[in-house]
Short mmCIF file of C-alpha atoms and ligand atoms in Angstrom, two decimals:
data_model
loop_
_atom_site.label_atom_id
_atom_site.label_comp_id
_atom_site.label_asym_id
_atom_site.label_seq_id
_atom_site.Cartn_x
_atom_site.Cartn_y
_atom_site.Cartn_z
CA MET A 1 151.47 94.05 116.20
CA GLN A 2 154.29 92.86 118.49
CA SER A 3 153.50 89.74 120.48
CA TYR A 4 154.95 89.13 123.98
CA ASP A 5 154.71 86.47 126.69
CA ALA A 6 154.03 89.26 129.20
CA ILE A 7 153.34 93.00 129.11
CA ILE A 8 153.92 95.15 132.19
CA ILE A 9 152.50 98.65 132.43
CA GLY A 10 154.51 100.89 134.77
CA THR A 11 158.03 100.65 136.16
CA GLY A 12 157.04 101.05 139.80
CA GLN A 13 157.87 98.91 142.78
CA ALA A 14 156.15 95.81 141.40
CA GLY A 15 156.56 96.18 137.63
CA THR A 16 160.32 96.51 137.54
CA PRO A 17 161.25 93.40 139.56
CA LEU A 18 158.50 91.41 137.81
CA ALA A 19 159.86 92.32 134.36
CA VAL A 20 163.35 91.20 135.35
CA ARG A 21 162.13 88.00 137.01
CA LEU A 22 159.95 87.01 134.03
CA ALA A 23 162.66 87.86 131.50
CA LYS A 24 165.23 85.84 133.45
CA ALA A 25 162.77 82.94 133.42
CA GLY A 26 162.96 83.07 129.62
CA LYS A 27 159.74 84.97 128.92
CA LYS A 28 159.63 87.61 126.20
CA VAL A 29 158.64 90.72 128.18
CA ALA A 30 157.58 94.26 127.28
CA ILE A 31 157.54 96.95 129.96
CA ILE A 32 156.01 100.37 129.36
CA GLU A 33 156.77 103.60 131.26
CA ARG A 34 155.30 107.00 130.47
CA LYS A 35 157.32 109.18 132.82
CA PHE A 36 160.18 108.47 135.25
CA PHE A 37 161.67 105.01 135.71
CA GLY A 38 161.00 103.82 139.23
CA GLY A 39 157.64 105.53 139.67
CA THR A 40 156.48 107.39 142.76
CA CYS A 41 158.75 105.89 145.41
CA VAL A 42 161.96 106.69 143.59
CA ASN A 43 161.01 110.03 142.07
CA THR A 44 158.36 111.84 144.10
CA GLY A 45 157.66 109.66 147.16
CA CYS A 46 159.67 107.67 149.66
CA ASN A 47 163.28 108.17 148.57
CA PRO A 48 163.33 111.91 147.85
CA THR A 49 161.20 112.80 150.88
CA LYS A 50 163.34 110.72 153.20
CA ALA A 51 166.47 112.31 151.72
CA MET A 52 165.02 115.75 152.43
CA ILE A 53 163.89 114.67 155.90
CA ALA A 54 167.54 113.75 156.56
CA SER A 55 168.54 117.34 155.72
CA ALA A 56 165.80 118.66 158.01
CA TYR A 57 166.80 116.30 160.84
CA ASN A 58 170.44 117.34 160.68
CA ALA A 59 169.51 121.03 160.63
CA HIS A 60 167.36 120.43 163.70
CA GLN A 61 170.13 118.59 165.50
CA ALA A 62 172.62 121.31 164.57
CA ARG A 63 170.31 123.88 166.18
CA ARG A 64 170.28 121.65 169.27
CA GLY A 65 174.07 121.51 169.23
CA ALA A 66 174.40 123.17 172.64
CA ASP A 67 172.42 120.27 174.18
CA TYR A 68 175.30 118.00 173.18
CA GLY A 69 178.13 120.36 174.03
CA ILE A 70 178.67 121.43 170.45
CA VAL A 71 179.45 125.07 169.84
CA ILE A 72 178.13 126.42 166.56
CA SER A 73 179.01 130.05 166.05
CA GLY A 74 176.16 131.79 164.28
CA ALA A 75 172.79 130.71 163.02
CA VAL A 76 172.10 127.40 161.29
CA ASN A 77 170.60 128.21 157.90
CA MET A 78 169.56 126.13 154.92
CA ASP A 79 170.96 126.13 151.40
CA MET A 80 167.81 124.88 149.71
CA LYS A 81 169.56 124.48 146.35
CA ALA A 82 172.01 122.10 148.04
CA VAL A 83 169.17 120.25 149.79
CA LYS A 84 167.50 119.73 146.42
CA ALA A 85 170.77 118.79 144.71
CA ARG A 86 171.45 116.10 147.34
CA LYS A 87 167.91 114.75 146.98
CA ASP A 88 168.16 114.85 143.15
CA ALA A 89 171.46 112.95 143.16
CA ILE A 90 169.92 110.13 145.22
CA THR A 91 166.81 110.01 143.04
CA GLU A 92 168.68 110.18 139.75
CA GLU A 93 171.00 107.36 140.71
CA SER A 94 168.07 105.04 141.52
CA ARG A 95 166.17 106.08 138.40
CA LYS A 96 169.23 105.45 136.21
CA TRP A 97 169.87 102.09 137.87
CA ILE A 98 166.32 100.98 137.11
CA ALA A 99 166.47 102.20 133.49
CA ASP A 100 169.86 100.53 132.97
CA THR A 101 168.66 97.29 134.58
CA LEU A 102 165.54 97.09 132.43
CA ASN A 103 167.34 98.08 129.23
CA GLY A 104 170.16 95.67 130.02
CA THR A 105 167.98 92.64 130.74
CA GLN A 106 167.88 90.05 128.02
CA ASN A 107 164.33 89.27 126.73
CA CYS A 108 163.04 92.59 128.09
CA THR A 109 161.95 95.39 125.74
CA VAL A 110 161.34 98.83 127.21
CA TYR A 111 158.72 101.12 125.67
CA GLN A 112 158.53 104.78 126.67
CA GLY A 113 155.03 106.20 126.31
CA SER A 114 151.53 105.94 127.71
CA ALA A 115 149.92 102.51 127.60
CA LEU A 116 146.28 102.26 126.56
CA PHE A 117 144.24 99.07 126.52
CA GLN A 118 142.62 98.38 123.13
CA SER A 119 141.22 94.99 124.16
CA PRO A 120 141.80 92.51 127.02
CA LYS A 121 145.02 91.34 125.32
CA THR A 122 146.12 94.38 123.34
CA ILE A 123 147.93 97.53 124.45
CA GLN A 124 148.70 100.61 122.40
CA VAL A 125 151.87 102.64 123.08
CA GLY A 126 152.27 105.56 120.70
CA ASN A 127 151.87 104.10 117.23
CA GLU A 128 152.67 100.56 118.29
CA LEU A 129 150.32 97.73 119.20
CA LEU A 130 151.50 95.05 121.64
CA SER A 131 149.67 91.87 122.50
CA SER A 132 150.00 89.25 125.21
CA ASP A 133 147.98 86.66 127.12
CA LEU A 134 149.53 88.00 130.34
CA ILE A 135 149.25 91.69 131.25
CA PHE A 136 150.34 93.21 134.58
CA ILE A 137 149.07 96.66 135.51
CA ASN A 138 151.38 98.59 137.86
CA VAL A 139 150.33 102.17 137.13
CA GLY A 140 150.42 103.53 140.70
CA GLY A 141 148.64 106.69 141.69
CA ARG A 142 148.90 110.44 141.97
CA ALA A 143 147.87 113.21 144.35
CA VAL A 144 144.18 114.04 144.53
CA VAL A 145 143.42 117.63 143.58
CA PRO A 146 140.16 118.34 145.42
CA PRO A 147 137.60 120.03 143.12
CA LEU A 148 137.21 123.04 145.40
CA PRO A 149 136.27 126.55 144.23
CA GLY A 150 139.31 128.48 143.03
CA VAL A 151 141.73 125.55 143.01
CA ASP A 152 142.52 126.16 139.33
CA GLU A 153 143.15 129.84 139.91
CA VAL A 154 146.03 129.35 142.37
CA PRO A 155 149.50 127.83 141.94
CA TYR A 156 149.06 124.83 144.25
CA LEU A 157 151.78 122.24 144.91
CA THR A 158 151.55 118.45 145.20
CA ASN A 159 154.09 115.88 146.38
CA SER A 160 155.35 115.80 142.76
CA SER A 161 155.87 119.54 142.21
CA MET A 162 157.37 119.86 145.72
CA MET A 163 160.33 117.97 144.27
CA ASP A 164 161.18 120.96 142.02
CA ILE A 165 161.37 123.52 144.83
CA ASP A 166 164.84 124.87 145.53
CA PHE A 167 163.85 127.79 147.74
CA LEU A 168 162.26 128.29 151.12
CA PRO A 169 158.52 129.08 150.94
CA PRO A 170 157.94 131.85 153.51
CA HIS A 171 154.64 130.29 154.62
CA LEU A 172 153.65 126.82 153.44
CA VAL A 173 150.00 125.98 154.01
CA ILE A 174 149.40 122.24 153.84
CA VAL A 175 145.88 120.99 153.21
CA GLY A 176 145.63 117.53 154.78
CA GLY A 177 147.08 116.13 157.99
CA GLY A 178 147.86 112.60 156.84
CA TYR A 179 151.38 111.23 156.70
CA VAL A 180 152.36 113.10 153.52
CA GLY A 181 151.22 116.44 155.00
CA ILE A 182 152.93 115.84 158.32
CA GLU A 183 156.24 114.69 156.84
CA PHE A 184 156.42 117.74 154.55
CA GLY A 185 155.18 119.99 157.37
CA GLN A 186 157.82 119.07 159.93
CA MET A 187 160.51 119.05 157.22
CA TYR A 188 159.75 122.55 155.92
CA ARG A 189 159.37 123.97 159.43
CA ARG A 190 162.86 122.67 160.19
CA PHE A 191 164.11 124.18 156.94
CA GLY A 192 162.81 127.51 158.28
CA SER A 193 159.39 128.05 156.67
CA GLU A 194 156.34 129.05 158.62
CA VAL A 195 154.04 126.02 158.23
CA THR A 196 150.31 125.63 158.80
CA ILE A 197 148.63 122.23 158.49
CA LEU A 198 144.86 122.25 157.95
CA GLU A 199 143.13 118.99 158.88
CA MET A 200 139.38 118.61 158.64
CA GLY A 201 139.21 115.74 161.15
CA PRO A 202 139.64 116.09 164.90
CA HIS A 203 143.19 114.66 164.76
CA LEU A 204 146.19 114.41 162.46
CA ILE A 205 146.74 110.92 160.96
CA GLY A 206 143.13 110.10 161.84
CA HIS A 207 143.39 106.32 161.39
CA GLU A 208 145.85 106.03 164.29
CA ASP A 209 144.85 105.66 167.94
CA VAL A 210 144.10 109.01 169.53
CA ASP A 211 147.05 108.74 171.95
CA ILE A 212 149.41 108.28 169.00
CA SER A 213 147.97 111.04 166.83
CA THR A 214 147.88 113.41 169.82
CA ALA A 215 151.53 112.67 170.59
CA VAL A 216 152.52 113.23 166.94
CA GLU A 217 150.57 116.48 166.94
CA GLU A 218 152.42 117.66 170.06
CA ILE A 219 155.75 116.74 168.49
CA VAL A 220 155.16 118.78 165.33
CA ARG A 221 153.67 121.65 167.32
CA GLU A 222 156.81 121.74 169.49
CA ASP A 223 158.79 122.18 166.27
CA GLY A 224 156.65 125.26 165.60
CA VAL A 225 154.20 123.83 163.06
CA ASN A 226 150.83 125.54 163.32
CA VAL A 227 148.32 122.66 163.40
CA ARG A 228 144.64 123.39 162.89
CA VAL A 229 142.28 120.43 163.30
CA ASN A 230 138.51 120.43 162.68
CA THR A 231 139.36 122.85 159.89
CA LYS A 232 137.94 122.03 156.49
CA CYS A 233 139.42 123.70 153.45
CA ILE A 234 136.58 125.01 151.25
CA GLY A 235 138.24 127.19 148.63
CA PHE A 236 141.19 129.15 147.32
CA ARG A 237 141.84 132.54 145.78
CA PRO A 238 144.96 134.36 144.65
CA HIS A 239 146.51 136.94 147.00
CA ALA A 240 149.33 139.46 146.58
CA ASP A 241 151.41 137.35 149.02
CA GLY A 242 150.45 134.00 147.49
CA VAL A 243 147.19 132.18 148.15
CA VAL A 244 144.20 132.63 150.43
CA VAL A 245 142.82 129.32 151.71
CA THR A 246 139.28 129.66 153.02
CA VAL A 247 138.24 127.25 155.74
CA ASP A 248 135.18 126.08 157.57
CA CYS A 249 136.13 125.82 161.24
CA ARG A 250 134.84 126.09 164.79
CA GLU A 251 137.80 128.13 166.02
CA GLY A 252 140.33 130.53 164.53
CA PRO A 253 140.33 132.65 161.38
CA THR A 254 138.33 131.47 158.35
CA GLU A 255 141.06 132.58 155.96
CA VAL A 256 144.70 131.49 155.97
CA ILE A 257 147.15 133.35 153.75
CA GLY A 258 150.13 131.32 152.62
CA SER A 259 152.93 132.05 150.21
CA HIS A 260 152.47 128.48 148.89
CA VAL A 261 149.85 125.75 149.23
CA LEU A 262 150.57 122.02 149.25
CA LEU A 263 147.63 119.72 148.59
CA ALA A 264 148.07 116.53 150.61
CA THR A 265 144.49 115.32 150.58
CA GLY A 266 145.05 111.75 149.45
CA ARG A 267 145.91 109.73 146.35
CA ARG A 268 143.98 108.40 143.37
CA PRO A 269 144.90 105.53 141.04
CA ASN A 270 146.22 106.21 137.52
CA THR A 271 143.46 104.16 135.93
CA ASP A 272 141.35 106.94 134.41
CA ASP A 273 143.42 107.19 131.21
CA LEU A 274 144.41 103.53 130.82
CA GLY A 275 141.45 102.38 128.71
CA VAL A 276 140.45 99.73 131.28
CA GLU A 277 136.88 99.93 130.01
CA LYS A 278 138.02 98.70 126.57
CA ALA A 279 139.41 95.59 128.24
CA GLY A 280 136.35 95.13 130.46
CA ILE A 281 138.46 95.43 133.63
CA VAL A 282 136.35 96.17 136.69
CA THR A 283 137.32 99.07 138.95
CA ASP A 284 135.65 100.34 142.11
CA GLN A 285 133.99 103.76 142.43
CA ARG A 286 137.32 105.44 143.15
CA GLY A 287 139.03 103.82 140.16
CA TYR A 288 140.98 101.12 142.02
CA ILE A 289 141.22 97.90 140.00
CA ALA A 290 139.32 95.07 141.67
CA VAL A 291 141.56 92.04 142.32
CA ASP A 292 141.24 88.74 144.14
CA ASP A 293 143.57 87.50 146.87
CA GLN A 294 146.18 86.57 144.23
CA LEU A 295 145.92 89.90 142.39
CA ARG A 296 143.94 88.61 139.39
CA THR A 297 141.47 91.06 137.88
CA ASN A 298 138.11 89.89 136.53
CA VAL A 299 139.73 89.54 133.06
CA PRO A 300 141.66 86.25 132.67
CA GLY A 301 145.40 86.86 132.29
CA VAL A 302 145.27 90.45 133.56
CA PHE A 303 146.71 91.24 137.01
CA ALA A 304 146.91 94.52 138.94
CA LEU A 305 149.77 95.20 141.36
CA GLY A 306 150.75 98.03 143.69
CA ASP A 307 148.82 101.16 144.63
CA CYS A 308 146.40 100.87 141.70
CA ASN A 309 144.64 97.83 143.21
CA GLY A 310 143.77 99.57 146.48
CA ARG A 311 145.11 96.65 148.53
CA GLY A 312 148.14 98.58 149.78
CA ALA A 313 149.59 102.07 149.50
CA PHE A 314 153.25 101.53 150.20
CA THR A 315 156.39 100.48 148.44
CA HIS A 316 156.67 97.32 150.52
CA THR A 317 153.08 96.33 149.69
CA ALA A 318 153.68 96.93 145.97
CA PHE A 319 156.89 94.89 146.12
CA ASN A 320 155.05 92.14 148.02
CA ASP A 321 152.44 92.13 145.22
CA TYR A 322 155.31 91.35 142.83
CA GLU A 323 156.49 88.54 145.11
CA ILE A 324 152.99 87.06 145.29
CA VAL A 325 152.46 87.09 141.52
CA ALA A 326 155.97 85.88 140.66
CA SER A 327 155.87 83.04 143.20
CA ASN A 328 152.45 81.90 142.09
CA LEU A 329 153.20 82.03 138.35
CA LEU A 330 156.79 80.82 138.33
CA ASP A 331 157.32 78.77 141.50
CA GLY A 332 153.99 76.96 141.78
CA ASP A 333 153.36 78.71 145.09
CA SER A 334 150.00 79.96 146.37
CA ARG A 335 150.87 83.21 148.11
CA ARG A 336 148.06 85.59 148.99
CA VAL A 337 147.58 89.25 149.84
CA SER A 338 145.68 88.26 152.97
CA ASP A 339 148.91 86.70 154.35
CA ARG A 340 150.30 90.23 154.64
CA ILE A 341 150.33 92.00 158.01
CA THR A 342 149.64 95.72 157.98
CA ALA A 343 152.86 97.58 158.68
CA TYR A 344 154.27 100.99 157.86
CA ASN A 345 156.28 103.88 159.19
CA ILE A 346 155.55 107.55 159.37
CA TYR A 347 158.81 109.44 159.01
CA THR A 348 158.29 112.25 161.42
CA ASP A 349 161.11 112.82 163.88
CA PRO A 350 160.85 110.74 165.94
CA PRO A 351 159.34 108.22 163.53
CA LEU A 352 156.28 106.09 164.12
CA GLY A 353 156.66 102.37 163.40
CA ARG A 354 153.34 100.53 163.16
CA ALA A 355 152.50 96.82 162.82
CA GLY A 356 149.23 94.91 163.04
CA PHE A 357 146.23 96.19 164.94
CA THR A 358 145.77 99.62 166.42
CA GLU A 359 144.31 99.64 169.90
CA ALA A 360 140.89 100.52 168.43
CA GLN A 361 141.09 97.51 166.09
CA ALA A 362 142.22 95.25 168.93
CA ARG A 363 139.23 96.36 171.00
CA LYS A 364 136.87 95.67 168.09
CA SER A 365 138.38 92.21 167.54
CA GLY A 366 136.64 90.94 170.69
CA LYS A 367 139.88 89.32 171.83
CA ASN A 368 141.17 89.33 175.37
CA VAL A 369 143.67 92.16 174.84
CA LEU A 370 146.79 92.87 176.90
CA VAL A 371 148.67 96.15 176.56
CA GLY A 372 152.19 97.22 177.49
CA LEU A 373 153.29 100.86 177.46
CA ARG A 374 156.58 102.65 178.03
CA PRO A 375 157.48 106.29 177.46
CA MET A 376 160.67 106.85 175.48
CA ALA A 377 161.86 109.00 178.40
CA LYS A 378 162.24 105.67 180.23
CA VAL A 379 164.33 104.08 177.48
CA GLY A 380 168.05 104.43 178.22
CA ARG A 381 169.12 104.59 174.59
CA ALA A 382 166.69 107.44 173.92
CA VAL A 383 167.94 109.33 176.96
CA GLU A 384 171.58 108.90 175.88
CA LYS A 385 170.72 110.19 172.40
CA GLY A 386 168.75 113.10 173.83
CA GLU A 387 165.68 112.01 171.84
CA THR A 388 163.05 111.09 174.41
CA LYS A 389 159.80 112.06 172.67
CA GLY A 390 157.14 109.41 172.10
CA PHE A 391 156.23 106.05 173.59
CA ILE A 392 155.98 102.34 172.86
CA LYS A 393 152.66 100.48 172.89
CA ILE A 394 152.43 96.72 172.44
CA LEU A 395 149.18 94.76 172.15
CA ALA A 396 148.93 91.00 172.66
CA ASP A 397 146.23 88.36 172.88
CA ALA A 398 146.00 87.03 176.45
CA ASP A 399 144.66 83.64 175.25
CA SER A 400 146.86 82.79 172.25
CA LYS A 401 149.78 84.84 173.62
CA GLN A 402 150.38 86.14 170.12
CA PHE A 403 151.16 89.75 169.28
CA LEU A 404 148.19 91.71 167.97
CA GLY A 405 150.06 94.87 167.06
CA ALA A 406 152.41 97.60 168.14
CA ALA A 407 153.14 101.27 167.72
CA ILE A 408 156.63 102.53 168.39
CA LEU A 409 156.72 106.31 168.31
CA GLY A 410 160.26 107.21 169.17
CA THR A 411 163.86 107.25 168.11
CA GLY A 412 164.61 104.10 166.10
CA GLY A 413 160.92 103.16 166.03
CA ASP A 414 161.09 102.70 162.24
CA GLU A 415 163.58 99.85 162.70
CA VAL A 416 162.60 98.43 166.10
CA ILE A 417 159.05 97.73 164.87
CA HIS A 418 160.47 94.84 162.82
CA CYS A 419 161.20 92.91 166.04
CA ILE A 420 157.44 92.73 166.59
CA LEU A 421 156.54 92.31 162.92
CA ASP A 422 158.75 89.26 162.51
CA MET A 423 157.28 87.67 165.65
CA MET A 424 153.85 88.24 164.14
CA TYR A 425 154.84 86.55 160.87
CA ALA A 426 156.30 83.67 162.88
CA LYS A 427 153.02 83.49 164.84
CA ALA A 428 155.27 83.23 167.88
CA GLU A 429 154.06 83.71 171.44
CA TYR A 430 155.21 86.94 173.04
CA THR A 431 156.82 84.92 175.83
CA VAL A 432 159.53 83.95 173.31
CA MET A 433 160.58 87.58 173.01
CA GLN A 434 160.06 88.15 176.71
CA ARG A 435 162.84 85.63 177.43
CA ALA A 436 165.14 86.85 174.66
CA VAL A 437 168.26 88.73 175.69
CA HIS A 438 168.35 91.93 173.67
CA ILE A 439 171.47 94.01 173.24
CA HIS A 440 172.19 96.90 175.58
CA PRO A 441 171.85 99.81 175.11
CA THR A 442 169.14 99.82 172.46
CA VAL A 443 165.50 100.78 172.19
CA ALA A 444 164.70 97.14 171.39
CA GLU A 445 166.21 95.96 174.67
CA LEU A 446 163.13 97.31 176.46
CA LEU A 447 160.67 95.16 174.48
CA PRO A 448 161.10 92.08 176.75
CA THR A 449 160.72 94.35 179.79
CA ILE A 450 157.45 95.79 178.44
CA LEU A 451 156.20 92.26 177.71
CA GLY A 452 156.89 91.31 181.31
CA ASP A 453 154.51 94.03 182.40
CA LEU A 454 151.51 93.49 180.08
CA LYS A 455 148.16 94.40 181.62
CA PRO A 456 144.55 93.87 180.52
CA LEU A 457 143.44 96.73 178.28
CA PRO A 458 141.41 99.06 180.54
CA ALA A 459 137.76 99.51 179.61
CA LEU A 460 137.00 102.75 177.84
CA ALA A 461 135.03 105.46 179.57
CA PRO A 462 131.57 105.50 177.88
CA ASN A 463 132.10 108.90 176.21
CA SER A 464 135.49 107.95 174.76
CA ALA A 465 134.34 104.60 173.30
CA LYS A 466 132.92 106.28 170.21
CA ALA A 467 136.10 108.26 169.53
CA ALA A 468 138.28 105.17 169.87
CA GLY A 469 136.10 103.19 167.46
C1 FAD B 1 155.20 111.92 149.38
C2 FAD B 1 155.14 110.42 149.45
C3 FAD B 1 155.95 109.76 150.33
C4 FAD B 1 155.90 108.36 150.41
N1 FAD B 1 156.70 107.73 151.32
C5 FAD B 1 156.63 106.39 151.42
C6 FAD B 1 157.46 105.69 152.34
O1 FAD B 1 158.25 106.30 153.06
N2 FAD B 1 157.38 104.35 152.40
C7 FAD B 1 156.52 103.65 151.60
O2 FAD B 1 156.48 102.42 151.69
N3 FAD B 1 155.72 104.28 150.72
C8 FAD B 1 155.76 105.63 150.61
N4 FAD B 1 154.98 106.25 149.70
C9 FAD B 1 154.07 105.45 148.85
C10 FAD B 1 154.86 104.79 147.71
O3 FAD B 1 155.57 105.77 147.00
C11 FAD B 1 153.90 104.06 146.79
O4 FAD B 1 153.09 103.21 147.56
C12 FAD B 1 154.66 103.22 145.78
O5 FAD B 1 155.53 104.01 145.00
C13 FAD B 1 153.65 102.52 144.86
O6 FAD B 1 154.33 101.82 143.89
P1 FAD B 1 153.58 101.29 142.61
O7 FAD B 1 154.51 100.31 142.03
O8 FAD B 1 152.22 100.83 142.93
O9 FAD B 1 153.37 102.56 141.66
P2 FAD B 1 154.33 103.74 141.23
O10 FAD B 1 155.61 103.70 141.94
O11 FAD B 1 153.54 104.97 141.31
O12 FAD B 1 154.65 103.40 139.70
C14 FAD B 1 153.69 103.48 138.70
C15 FAD B 1 154.38 103.81 137.39
O13 FAD B 1 153.45 103.62 136.33
C16 FAD B 1 153.63 104.64 135.36
N5 FAD B 1 152.38 104.75 134.61
C17 FAD B 1 151.16 105.15 135.08
N6 FAD B 1 150.24 105.07 134.10
C18 FAD B 1 150.88 104.61 132.99
C19 FAD B 1 150.47 104.32 131.67
N7 FAD B 1 149.20 104.47 131.27
N8 FAD B 1 151.41 103.90 130.79
C20 FAD B 1 152.70 103.72 131.18
N9 FAD B 1 153.14 103.97 132.41
C21 FAD B 1 152.24 104.41 133.31
C22 FAD B 1 153.94 105.86 136.21
O14 FAD B 1 154.59 106.85 135.44
C23 FAD B 1 154.84 105.25 137.29
O15 FAD B 1 156.19 105.31 136.91
C24 FAD B 1 155.02 107.65 149.56
C25 FAD B 1 154.21 108.32 148.65
C26 FAD B 1 154.25 109.70 148.60
C27 FAD B 1 153.36 110.40 147.61
#
């Protein structure tokens, strides 16, 4: 039995920085990883997909060359092996950096293997037993494989196996119209595949306001993605050309034949093979580890960070979990998850930057809501760049004058959203930004203008109130 001051399970976005921080504070740390150093973000999530999206974006812009006075003789085609090689080089560098950092940190011992709780303070890795009074679970999640008839009889893909593809699928059928499905969908369409997205709800990215999801849907449709909403996947069977996906739908064919199928129907936490029951750690019905506002589980000394606690599903939320735990344990701070403001991007082109409330949430809040809107076609920077799709929507509280939220669907929206997010963290009145002099020409320069034209949120027509809720 090896005894440690702290054991960390998983080298994801919280585990890695926590191991280094604790070790540098003089603690004897063990960190356990069963697959790739860096977890989902580095290997099968954010970094590789955004690298591939960059290839897709540049292919798209090359095809639009004539719009910018660029003459490209001949067709723009993809070298998918080169796309994958570029993505792999980025991923491998990050993975290596993380492995080298952990292995090179004094007081930190790296174990490669699957961690299994044996008791609240004991973990088994291979043939070794490790014990500690402090255990941090950072096991992340994986793609849900829906238990539909025939799913085991067809060669389906997930976000992980998509990373191994170095060819162009002739027809990629994507089950699920959330952000993972849409990002892969637009990307592969731009690479040259025929793409069909099947979404069982009435809109893509169903948690967004309808005006946003409708605009995103139009954007991907304009790229040539075949979007089918209100279309529920109910089964699969092999076909000479690939896979038949059977669907329950109000309109259109009930069978879709694809050369390849990507399942993008959500994520589940990696807690089913962790032995949490042996430690008495409480999980919810979906397997997420229950934590309090400071990420403590019900078992003293055991914390859960990142996607596996169900309190966030992004790299920045996992990293913030690390910051909360490290500050509270090492700096005498009292940081909390509830201090965090919801914020994320969806990396379509153009991207969607989101912070705080949606319009539906603002309406439900009972506050006196003001809204400001501006199409990207009326943003000079977007016009100059020839990227005018999307719009900006800002929500503020008429009484406190604080920002409630914003959605920036448009070129640069993934960066510009931080102007609003930082104001929200500062709890600043929107009038501060309204009087700020932003740099010309930028997308952000229009934010003060929009704030100068805020209007009360119009009442919803009775039949649309339900949809917006
Ligand atoms: C396609 C895709 C695109 C994404 N894009 C973005 C994006 O653009 N921006 C963003 O913020 N987020 C994005 N995400 C989400 C982001 O990747 C995750 O939220 C983030 O990686 C979660 O980090 P984590 O530390 O909780 O877990 P992970 O990064 O998943 O790390 C968990 C680690 O634990 C290891 N592990 C699991 N069980 C055990 C065990 N029993 N023993 C030992 N080790 C174990 C795993 O192998 C893994 O390395 C994306 C996700 C996907 C799937």
